[in-house]
């Protein structure tokens, strides 16, 4: 149980285009989803927290207009990187938690974004 | 504010030797502490967690960690390293439930296992 998937696993896009990453909780209802960014050989940095049906809460320094987060259902959250630039290239990881999971987040496998 | 410090960005151990990964935390409230493992190009897998029950926590794959409040530490150990333990390990701290389970991660420790 508690499986989280991400799609796509890898994506390459051209500078200036937008790309959408999906995060799905496959066998539980995720009341809260988190989006992280991880640069090579570095730790995870929380970008935003989203609760189903509400606007996402962004961490300081994260551009909300650039990283659009939607959490329209209890099993799906999306992260859209708008007008991507090479510096947006990174590993993006989502996680999900539920009211029943108490203090535990279940992580997706990550999406490697490369902007050329 | 909370923070996590992992001493040593890289640790090299011989197969069969003790694995010790250090984690110190700072928290203004009683913490909830976690250890995660990450294999290359994959997400994080929970090894174990401390949530104010027993101070010695046993996890998967033979790992365990001990919460020491006086030392503000939550070091991870495994008595005998396997080649499959080569990965990146992250210690994380969470605030209470009202804060929405936000995790603050340490910088990570990469473990290399030598045959």
GROMACS .gro file of N, CA and C in nm, chain A residues 8-69:
model
  186
    8UNK      N    1   0.590   1.232  -1.628
    8UNK     CA    2   0.679   1.126  -1.676
    8UNK      C    3   0.797   1.105  -1.579
    9UNK      N    4   0.875   1.002  -1.603
    9UNK     CA    5   0.993   0.981  -1.521
    9UNK      C    6   1.109   1.068  -1.570
   10UNK      N    7   1.109   1.093  -1.699
   10UNK     CA    8   1.210   1.182  -1.758
   10UNK      C    9   1.143   1.266  -1.865
   11UNK      N   10   1.184   1.391  -1.874
   11UNK     CA   11   1.131   1.476  -1.980
   11UNK      C   12   1.239   1.576  -2.021
   12UNK      N   13   1.247   1.595  -2.151
   12UNK     CA   14   1.338   1.696  -2.207
   12UNK      C   15   1.252   1.796  -2.282
   13UNK      N   16   1.271   1.922  -2.253
   13UNK     CA   17   1.192   2.023  -2.323
   13UNK      C   18   1.283   2.138  -2.364
   14UNK      N   19   1.233   2.216  -2.457
   14UNK     CA   20   1.311   2.329  -2.506
   14UNK      C   21   1.285   2.451  -2.418
   15UNK      N   22   1.383   2.536  -2.412
   15UNK     CA   23   1.373   2.658  -2.333
   15UNK      C   24   1.254   2.741  -2.382
   16UNK      N   25   1.175   2.788  -2.287
   16UNK     CA   26   1.060   2.870  -2.321
   16UNK      C   27   0.929   2.794  -2.324
   17UNK      N   28   0.935   2.664  -2.326
   17UNK     CA   29   0.813   2.584  -2.326
   17UNK      C   30   0.773   2.549  -2.184
   18UNK      N   31   0.653   2.494  -2.170
   18UNK     CA   32   0.603   2.453  -2.038
   18UNK      C   33   0.594   2.302  -2.032
   19UNK      N   34   0.610   2.250  -1.914
   19UNK     CA   35   0.603   2.105  -1.897
   19UNK      C   36   0.525   2.073  -1.771
   20UNK      N   37   0.441   1.971  -1.780
   20UNK     CA   38   0.357   1.932  -1.667
   20UNK      C   39   0.403   1.797  -1.613
   21UNK      N   40   0.413   1.789  -1.481
   21UNK     CA   41   0.449   1.665  -1.413
   21UNK      C   42   0.332   1.623  -1.325
   22UNK      N   43   0.295   1.497  -1.336
   22UNK     CA   44   0.183   1.446  -1.257
   22UNK      C   45   0.231   1.362  -1.139
   23UNK      N   46   0.159   1.374  -1.031
   23UNK     CA   47   0.186   1.295  -0.910
   23UNK      C   48   0.054   1.232  -0.867
   24UNK      N   49   0.054   1.100  -0.858
   24UNK     CA   50  -0.069   1.030  -0.823
   24UNK      C   51  -0.048   0.938  -0.703
   25UNK      N   52  -0.143   0.941  -0.612
   25UNK     CA   53  -0.146   0.841  -0.505
   25UNK      C   54  -0.236   0.728  -0.555
   26UNK      N   55  -0.180   0.608  -0.564
   26UNK     CA   56  -0.248   0.499  -0.634
   26UNK      C   57  -0.345   0.422  -0.546
   27UNK      N   58  -0.320   0.417  -0.417
   27UNK     CA   59  -0.404   0.331  -0.333
   27UNK      C   60  -0.448   0.399  -0.204
   28UNK      N   61  -0.442   0.531  -0.202
   28UNK     CA   62  -0.494   0.602  -0.086
   28UNK      C   63  -0.530   0.744  -0.127
   29UNK      N   64  -0.608   0.808  -0.045
   29UNK     CA   65  -0.648   0.944  -0.074
   29UNK      C   66  -0.553   1.040  -0.003
   30UNK      N   67  -0.488   1.120  -0.082
   30UNK     CA   68  -0.385   1.210  -0.031
   30UNK      C   69  -0.445   1.348  -0.005
   31UNK      N   70  -0.465   1.381   0.120
   31UNK     CA   71  -0.518   1.512   0.153
   31UNK      C   72  -0.413   1.621   0.134
   32UNK      N   73  -0.286   1.583   0.146
   32UNK     CA   74  -0.178   1.679   0.129
   32UNK      C   75  -0.072   1.620   0.037
   33UNK      N   76  -0.026   1.701  -0.056
   33UNK     CA   77   0.085   1.660  -0.142
   33UNK      C   78   0.193   1.766  -0.135
   34UNK      N   79   0.315   1.722  -0.147
   34UNK     CA   80   0.431   1.809  -0.138
   34UNK      C   81   0.514   1.796  -0.267
   35UNK      N   82   0.573   1.905  -0.308
   35UNK     CA   83   0.664   1.903  -0.422
   35UNK      C   84   0.802   1.949  -0.377
   36UNK      N   85   0.901   1.867  -0.414
   36UNK     CA   86   1.039   1.895  -0.380
   36UNK      C   87   1.122   1.908  -0.508
   37UNK      N   88   1.232   1.977  -0.491
   37UNK     CA   89   1.329   1.989  -0.598
   37UNK      C   90   1.463   1.942  -0.543
   38UNK      N   91   1.534   1.866  -0.625
   38UNK     CA   92   1.663   1.815  -0.579
   38UNK      C   93   1.766   1.837  -0.687
   39UNK      N   94   1.868   1.917  -0.656
   39UNK     CA   95   1.979   1.938  -0.748
   39UNK      C   96   2.078   1.823  -0.730
   40UNK      N   97   2.162   1.801  -0.831
   40UNK     CA   98   2.256   1.688  -0.823
   40UNK      C   99   2.339   1.690  -0.695
   41UNK      N  100   2.342   1.576  -0.630
   41UNK     CA  101   2.421   1.556  -0.509
   41UNK      C  102   2.382   1.651  -0.397
   42UNK      N  103   2.260   1.695  -0.398
   42UNK     CA  104   2.212   1.782  -0.290
   42UNK      C  105   2.086   1.724  -0.227
   43UNK      N  106   2.043   1.790  -0.122
   43UNK     CA  107   1.926   1.742  -0.051
   43UNK      C  108   1.798   1.788  -0.119
   44UNK      N  109   1.687   1.745  -0.065
   44UNK     CA  110   1.557   1.786  -0.119
   44UNK      C  111   1.519   1.921  -0.059
   45UNK      N  112   1.471   2.007  -0.145
   45UNK     CA  113   1.422   2.137  -0.101
   45UNK      C  114   1.272   2.144  -0.127
   46UNK      N  115   1.196   2.169  -0.022
   46UNK     CA  116   1.052   2.178  -0.038
   46UNK      C  117   1.017   2.301  -0.119
   47UNK      N  118   0.935   2.281  -0.222
   47UNK     CA  119   0.891   2.393  -0.304
   47UNK      C  120   0.755   2.444  -0.257
   48UNK      N  121   0.663   2.348  -0.236
   48UNK     CA  122   0.528   2.390  -0.202
   48UNK      C  123   0.452   2.273  -0.140
   49UNK      N  124   0.349   2.311  -0.068
   49UNK     CA  125   0.258   2.215  -0.006
   49UNK      C  126   0.119   2.241  -0.061
   50UNK      N  127   0.051   2.137  -0.103
   50UNK     CA  128  -0.083   2.159  -0.155
   50UNK      C  129  -0.183   2.067  -0.086
   51UNK      N  130  -0.293   2.126  -0.050
   51UNK     CA  131  -0.404   2.050   0.007
   51UNK      C  132  -0.515   2.043  -0.097
   52UNK      N  133  -0.580   1.929  -0.105
   52UNK     CA  134  -0.682   1.907  -0.206
   52UNK      C  135  -0.788   2.016  -0.201
   53UNK      N  136  -0.811   2.077  -0.318
   53UNK     CA  137  -0.913   2.179  -0.330
   53UNK      C  138  -0.871   2.318  -0.285
   54UNK      N  139  -0.747   2.332  -0.240
   54UNK     CA  140  -0.699   2.464  -0.195
   54UNK      C  141  -0.580   2.508  -0.277
   55UNK      N  142  -0.550   2.636  -0.266
   55UNK     CA  143  -0.429   2.686  -0.332
   55UNK      C  144  -0.306   2.634  -0.261
   56UNK      N  145  -0.203   2.614  -0.339
   56UNK     CA  146  -0.078   2.563  -0.280
   56UNK      C  147  -0.010   2.672  -0.196
   57UNK      N  148   0.062   2.628  -0.097
   57UNK     CA  149   0.143   2.718  -0.015
   57UNK      C  150   0.288   2.702  -0.058
   58UNK      N  151   0.346   2.809  -0.108
   58UNK     CA  152   0.481   2.803  -0.162
   58UNK      C  153   0.583   2.843  -0.054
   59UNK      N  154   0.698   2.779  -0.062
   59UNK     CA  155   0.808   2.816   0.027
   59UNK      C  156   0.871   2.947  -0.021
   60UNK      N  157   0.936   3.011   0.071
   60UNK     CA  158   1.000   3.138   0.039
   60UNK      C  159   1.101   3.119  -0.073
   61UNK      N  160   1.093   3.208  -0.171
   61UNK     CA  161   1.188   3.204  -0.281
   61UNK      C  162   1.141   3.122  -0.400
   62UNK      N  163   1.030   3.054  -0.389
   62UNK     CA  164   0.976   2.975  -0.500
   62UNK      C  165   0.872   3.059  -0.573
   63UNK      N  166   0.891   3.075  -0.704
   63UNK     CA  167   0.800   3.160  -0.782
   63UNK      C  168   0.671   3.086  -0.812
   64UNK      N  169   0.562   3.133  -0.755
   64UNK     CA  170   0.436   3.064  -0.775
   64UNK      C  171   0.384   3.075  -0.916
   65UNK      N  172   0.422   3.181  -0.987
   65UNK     CA  173   0.376   3.195  -1.126
   65UNK      C  174   0.457   3.109  -1.222
   66UNK      N  175   0.572   3.065  -1.177
   66UNK     CA  176   0.655   2.982  -1.262
   66UNK      C  177   0.626   2.834  -1.237
   67UNK      N  178   0.604   2.801  -1.114
   67UNK     CA  179   0.578   2.662  -1.076
   67UNK      C  180   0.432   2.652  -1.031
   68UNK      N  181   0.346   2.617  -1.127
   68UNK     CA  182   0.203   2.612  -1.100
   68UNK      C  183   0.167   2.475  -1.045
   69UNK      N  184   0.101   2.476  -0.930
   69UNK     CA  185   0.063   2.351  -0.866
   69UNK      C  186  -0.088   2.344  -0.854
   0.00000   0.00000   0.00000
